Amino acid sequence: MRGTRYRGDERHLPATAQISKSPRAAKPGGHDEPLETTAPGTVEVVRSRVALKRATDRCRECPIGEHATQAVCGEGPRKALVMLVGEQPGDQEDLAGKPFVGPAGHLLDRALAQLGIGRDKVFVSNAVKHFKFELRGKRRIHKTPTQREITACSHWLEDEIAMVQPQLLVALGATAARSLLGKAVPVMANRGQILQREDGRKVLITLHPSALLRVPPPDRDNAYREWLHDLSRINPH
Ligand code: URA
């Protein structure tokens, strides 16, 4: 269940995920700007992007992190109004340490550009912070994260949401929808719709760009147009 780690507003991180009690001095307006305070007597919470990266790199709450190169956290403006959430980093993202830089990311960039939305205007992240794969020869083949792994990772995504405070979350596919809404959401039945979370945040449901890349060419253009239609509900300003 989403948020099992939270007691009220106090986030209790497991020992492996705790971070320094004296984080680096923050640069005002910089990426390591402190974003929230820690209530007295509670375990340190993640309060900057740098701290989040450090903590997720170390995270071993599920087995995925052991095999990945690094954690891949979200990127984008600190005050982005829109946060797009994918499933997990792929092979290229795992190596680069950046979300959506491979083929799915290129398709996402193309769609955003067609809608007049600069990628630099939105925050782009993933439900799961490490790349899950199986080795076939030398190739690392993507494996879908389990429900348990999605749940274990959800508090990191929630930290990002708490930092950025977006007005609209965009669930790209079923894993993101499950993480953001805390339950299974049939994507095809809900695509293009904006659902509401218990905390009031709005979640636009749509397909993951990788799903579009798997559509056979005769149907791909149409599938892409429908996806653009879903995404046209985004207003980053
Ligand atoms: N797929 C995702 O869900 N996220 C990425 O960052 C890349 C591919």
Tab-separated table of C-alpha atoms and ligand atoms in Angstrom:
chain	number	residue	atom	x	y	z
A	1	MET	CA	0.000	0.000	0.000
A	2	ARG	CA	1.236	3.480	-0.856
A	3	GLY	CA	2.518	5.463	2.069
A	4	THR	CA	2.864	2.614	4.575
A	5	ARG	CA	6.143	4.166	5.584
A	6	TYR	CA	4.538	7.435	6.554
A	7	ARG	CA	3.171	8.314	9.961
A	8	GLY	CA	1.337	11.548	9.615
A	9	ASP	CA	3.810	13.896	8.020
A	10	GLU	CA	6.830	12.140	9.455
A	11	ARG	CA	8.597	9.854	7.067
A	12	HIS	CA	10.359	6.946	8.672
A	13	LEU	CA	12.996	5.657	6.336
A	14	PRO	CA	14.547	2.242	6.853
A	15	ALA	CA	18.091	2.137	8.232
A	16	THR	CA	19.533	1.485	4.764
A	17	ALA	CA	17.850	4.593	3.400
A	18	GLN	CA	18.573	7.025	6.202
A	19	ILE	CA	20.659	9.964	5.213
A	20	SER	CA	23.048	12.226	6.991
A	21	LYS	CA	21.667	14.286	9.872
A	22	SER	CA	23.791	17.189	8.657
A	23	PRO	CA	23.244	17.530	4.942
A	24	ARG	CA	25.526	19.792	2.931
A	25	ALA	CA	24.884	23.489	3.198
A	26	ALA	CA	22.227	24.298	0.672
A	27	LYS	CA	22.650	26.783	-2.136
A	28	PRO	CA	19.606	29.053	-2.279
A	29	GLY	CA	17.723	28.340	-5.485
A	30	GLY	CA	20.118	25.519	-6.351
A	31	HIS	CA	19.311	21.866	-6.789
A	32	ASP	CA	20.303	21.068	-3.221
A	33	GLU	CA	18.019	23.642	-1.713
A	34	PRO	CA	16.447	22.307	1.510
A	35	LEU	CA	12.812	21.667	0.849
A	36	GLU	CA	11.281	20.642	4.125
A	37	THR	CA	12.157	20.476	7.790
A	38	THR	CA	12.520	17.423	9.954
A	39	ALA	CA	10.280	17.245	12.991
A	40	PRO	CA	12.247	16.812	16.245
A	41	GLY	CA	12.709	13.182	17.216
A	42	THR	CA	12.000	11.767	13.774
A	43	VAL	CA	14.338	10.057	11.384
A	44	GLU	CA	15.926	12.384	8.834
A	45	VAL	CA	13.803	12.828	5.741
A	46	VAL	CA	14.996	13.291	2.203
A	47	ARG	CA	14.862	16.989	1.566
A	48	SER	CA	16.950	17.744	-1.473
A	49	ARG	CA	17.615	16.216	-4.856
A	50	VAL	CA	21.216	15.498	-3.961
A	51	ALA	CA	20.136	13.688	-0.789
A	52	LEU	CA	17.486	11.787	-2.720
A	53	LYS	CA	20.019	10.627	-5.284
A	54	ARG	CA	22.399	9.518	-2.537
A	55	ALA	CA	19.682	7.685	-0.627
A	56	THR	CA	18.169	5.967	-3.655
A	57	ASP	CA	21.618	4.877	-4.851
A	58	ARG	CA	22.026	3.075	-1.544
A	59	CYS	CA	18.478	1.733	-1.384
A	60	ARG	CA	18.232	-2.058	-1.074
A	61	GLU	CA	14.613	-2.281	0.057
A	62	CYS	CA	14.042	-4.576	-2.906
A	63	PRO	CA	16.549	-6.659	-4.877
A	64	ILE	CA	16.648	-4.480	-8.026
A	65	GLY	CA	19.181	-1.960	-6.769
A	66	GLU	CA	21.853	-4.591	-6.273
A	67	HIS	CA	22.275	-5.134	-10.016
A	68	ALA	CA	21.665	-1.672	-11.464
A	69	THR	CA	24.475	0.777	-12.189
A	70	GLN	CA	22.865	3.529	-10.155
A	71	ALA	CA	19.521	4.982	-9.150
A	72	VAL	CA	17.869	7.308	-11.649
A	73	CYS	CA	15.926	10.119	-10.005
A	74	GLY	CA	13.594	12.591	-11.642
A	75	GLU	CA	14.774	15.676	-13.470
A	76	GLY	CA	13.213	18.995	-14.287
A	77	PRO	CA	12.427	22.384	-12.813
A	78	ARG	CA	12.133	22.501	-9.031
A	79	LYS	CA	8.741	24.216	-9.403
A	80	ALA	CA	7.411	22.319	-12.418
A	81	LEU	CA	3.632	22.334	-12.592
A	82	VAL	CA	3.600	18.968	-14.311
A	83	MET	CA	5.377	15.746	-13.364
A	84	LEU	CA	5.455	12.893	-15.860
A	85	VAL	CA	6.064	9.495	-14.311
A	86	GLY	CA	7.264	6.440	-16.220
A	87	GLU	CA	7.918	2.912	-15.062
A	88	GLN	CA	11.622	2.516	-14.396
A	89	PRO	CA	14.903	3.517	-16.059
A	90	GLY	CA	15.899	1.447	-19.070
A	91	ASP	CA	19.353	0.359	-20.166
A	92	GLN	CA	20.430	3.788	-21.407
A	93	GLU	CA	18.938	5.637	-18.452
A	94	ASP	CA	20.718	3.272	-16.058
A	95	LEU	CA	24.058	4.112	-17.661
A	96	ALA	CA	23.404	7.849	-18.026
A	97	GLY	CA	21.760	8.312	-14.617
A	98	LYS	CA	19.005	10.328	-16.324
A	99	PRO	CA	15.351	9.479	-16.958
A	100	PHE	CA	13.895	9.008	-20.438
A	101	VAL	CA	17.018	9.450	-22.544
A	102	GLY	CA	16.540	6.277	-24.660
A	103	PRO	CA	14.027	5.445	-27.420
A	104	ALA	CA	10.960	5.895	-25.183
A	105	GLY	CA	12.348	9.247	-24.065
A	106	HIS	CA	12.842	10.355	-27.666
A	107	LEU	CA	9.225	9.573	-28.444
A	108	LEU	CA	8.124	11.434	-25.332
A	109	ASP	CA	10.246	14.446	-26.321
A	110	ARG	CA	8.705	14.403	-29.810
A	111	ALA	CA	5.173	14.324	-28.413
A	112	LEU	CA	5.874	17.116	-25.923
A	113	ALA	CA	7.462	19.230	-28.668
A	114	GLN	CA	4.433	18.715	-30.933
A	115	LEU	CA	2.232	19.937	-28.099
A	116	GLY	CA	4.455	22.996	-27.630
A	117	ILE	CA	5.717	21.774	-24.272
A	118	GLY	CA	9.458	22.043	-23.716
A	119	ARG	CA	10.899	19.035	-21.953
A	120	ASP	CA	12.663	21.567	-19.737
A	121	LYS	CA	9.271	22.832	-18.517
A	122	VAL	CA	8.181	19.529	-16.971
A	123	PHE	CA	9.592	17.235	-14.293
A	124	VAL	CA	10.210	13.723	-15.621
A	125	SER	CA	10.577	10.782	-13.284
A	126	ASN	CA	9.879	7.095	-12.759
A	127	ALA	CA	7.907	4.976	-10.308
A	128	VAL	CA	10.885	2.674	-9.750
A	129	LYS	CA	14.331	4.179	-9.402
A	130	HIS	CA	16.542	1.266	-10.472
A	131	PHE	CA	16.702	-0.648	-13.783
A	132	LYS	CA	15.352	-4.191	-13.504
A	133	PHE	CA	16.641	-6.510	-16.202
A	134	GLU	CA	17.654	-10.026	-17.067
A	135	LEU	CA	20.835	-10.838	-18.916
A	136	ARG	CA	20.530	-12.500	-22.326
A	137	GLY	CA	24.067	-12.977	-23.455
A	138	LYS	CA	25.523	-9.497	-23.096
A	139	ARG	CA	22.168	-7.762	-23.498
A	140	ARG	CA	20.243	-6.435	-20.529
A	141	ILE	CA	16.570	-7.046	-21.218
A	142	HIS	CA	13.976	-4.962	-19.369
A	143	LYS	CA	11.877	-6.811	-16.793
A	144	THR	CA	8.659	-5.379	-15.415
A	145	PRO	CA	8.890	-4.574	-11.695
A	146	THR	CA	6.649	-6.543	-9.364
A	147	GLN	CA	3.911	-4.996	-7.276
A	148	ARG	CA	6.098	-5.415	-4.201
A	149	GLU	CA	8.989	-3.609	-5.894
A	150	ILE	CA	6.727	-0.777	-7.046
A	151	THR	CA	5.401	-0.406	-3.503
A	152	ALA	CA	8.872	-0.520	-1.965
A	153	CYS	CA	9.988	2.314	-4.266
A	154	SER	CA	6.906	4.491	-4.002
A	155	HIS	CA	8.134	6.568	-1.072
A	156	TRP	CA	11.022	7.881	-3.183
A	157	LEU	CA	8.582	9.054	-5.836
A	158	GLU	CA	6.443	10.588	-3.109
A	159	ASP	CA	9.529	12.483	-1.881
A	160	GLU	CA	9.912	13.925	-5.374
A	161	ILE	CA	6.245	14.893	-5.475
A	162	ALA	CA	6.617	16.558	-2.063
A	163	MET	CA	9.625	18.501	-3.349
A	164	VAL	CA	8.183	19.649	-6.658
A	165	GLN	CA	4.517	19.987	-5.634
A	166	PRO	CA	3.226	19.581	-9.215
A	167	GLN	CA	-0.344	20.513	-10.036
A	168	LEU	CA	-0.675	17.585	-12.419
A	169	LEU	CA	0.885	14.134	-12.318
A	170	VAL	CA	0.945	12.175	-15.567
A	171	ALA	CA	0.996	8.395	-15.212
A	172	LEU	CA	2.729	6.936	-18.252
A	173	GLY	CA	1.506	3.354	-18.112
A	174	ALA	CA	0.253	0.894	-15.529
A	175	THR	CA	3.266	0.865	-13.201
A	176	ALA	CA	3.173	4.636	-12.780
A	177	ALA	CA	-0.601	4.594	-12.341
A	178	ARG	CA	-0.325	1.917	-9.665
A	179	SER	CA	2.377	3.779	-7.816
A	180	LEU	CA	0.664	7.165	-7.994
A	181	LEU	CA	-2.814	5.939	-7.107
A	182	GLY	CA	-1.860	3.096	-4.754
A	183	LYS	CA	-3.932	0.539	-6.628
A	184	ALA	CA	-4.175	-1.134	-10.016
A	185	VAL	CA	-5.677	1.211	-12.628
A	186	PRO	CA	-6.683	-0.219	-16.029
A	187	VAL	CA	-4.866	2.148	-18.371
A	188	MET	CA	-6.919	1.579	-21.523
A	189	ALA	CA	-10.219	2.096	-19.677
A	190	ASN	CA	-8.984	5.298	-18.021
A	191	ARG	CA	-6.669	6.838	-20.580
A	192	GLY	CA	-7.103	10.544	-21.151
A	193	GLN	CA	-8.920	10.867	-17.852
A	194	ILE	CA	-7.780	12.775	-14.810
A	195	LEU	CA	-8.224	10.805	-11.597
A	196	GLN	CA	-7.781	12.163	-8.106
A	197	ARG	CA	-5.546	10.774	-5.373
A	198	GLU	CA	-6.484	10.674	-1.720
A	199	ASP	CA	-4.275	13.743	-1.170
A	200	GLY	CA	-6.259	15.620	-3.844
A	201	ARG	CA	-3.505	15.570	-6.462
A	202	LYS	CA	-4.664	15.043	-10.042
A	203	VAL	CA	-3.318	12.175	-12.127
A	204	LEU	CA	-3.715	12.050	-15.912
A	205	ILE	CA	-3.683	8.446	-17.089
A	206	THR	CA	-2.119	7.516	-20.411
A	207	LEU	CA	0.053	4.924	-22.095
A	208	HIS	CA	3.770	4.500	-21.650
A	209	PRO	CA	5.740	5.595	-24.745
A	210	SER	CA	7.288	2.091	-24.970
A	211	ALA	CA	3.790	0.721	-25.562
A	212	LEU	CA	3.545	2.998	-28.616
A	213	LEU	CA	6.896	1.750	-29.882
A	214	ARG	CA	5.540	-1.809	-29.754
A	215	VAL	CA	2.468	-1.035	-31.886
A	216	PRO	CA	2.911	-2.542	-35.380
A	217	PRO	CA	3.616	0.123	-38.048
A	218	PRO	CA	0.190	0.077	-39.775
A	219	ASP	CA	-1.489	1.110	-36.511
A	220	ARG	CA	1.298	3.139	-34.983
A	221	ASP	CA	0.399	6.547	-36.439
A	222	ASN	CA	-3.126	6.290	-35.172
A	223	ALA	CA	-1.981	5.080	-31.742
A	224	TYR	CA	0.439	8.003	-31.585
A	225	ARG	CA	-2.309	10.505	-32.487
A	226	GLU	CA	-4.506	9.096	-29.705
A	227	TRP	CA	-1.627	9.339	-27.268
A	228	LEU	CA	-1.040	12.976	-28.271
A	229	HIS	CA	-4.715	13.595	-27.614
A	230	ASP	CA	-4.336	12.206	-24.070
A	231	LEU	CA	-1.229	14.286	-23.463
A	232	SER	CA	-2.884	17.443	-24.796
A	233	ARG	CA	-4.584	17.774	-21.393
A	234	ILE	CA	-1.204	18.831	-19.987
A	235	ASN	CA	-0.769	22.535	-19.369
A	236	PRO	CA	2.694	23.270	-18.005
A	237	HIS	CA	2.101	27.027	-17.494
B	1	URA	N1	11.078	3.882	-19.583
B	1	URA	C1	10.697	4.457	-18.428
B	1	URA	O1	9.640	4.162	-17.887
B	1	URA	N2	11.481	5.365	-17.894
B	1	URA	C2	12.640	5.744	-18.421
B	1	URA	O2	13.302	6.577	-17.841
B	1	URA	C3	13.013	5.134	-19.637
B	1	URA	C4	12.226	4.204	-20.196
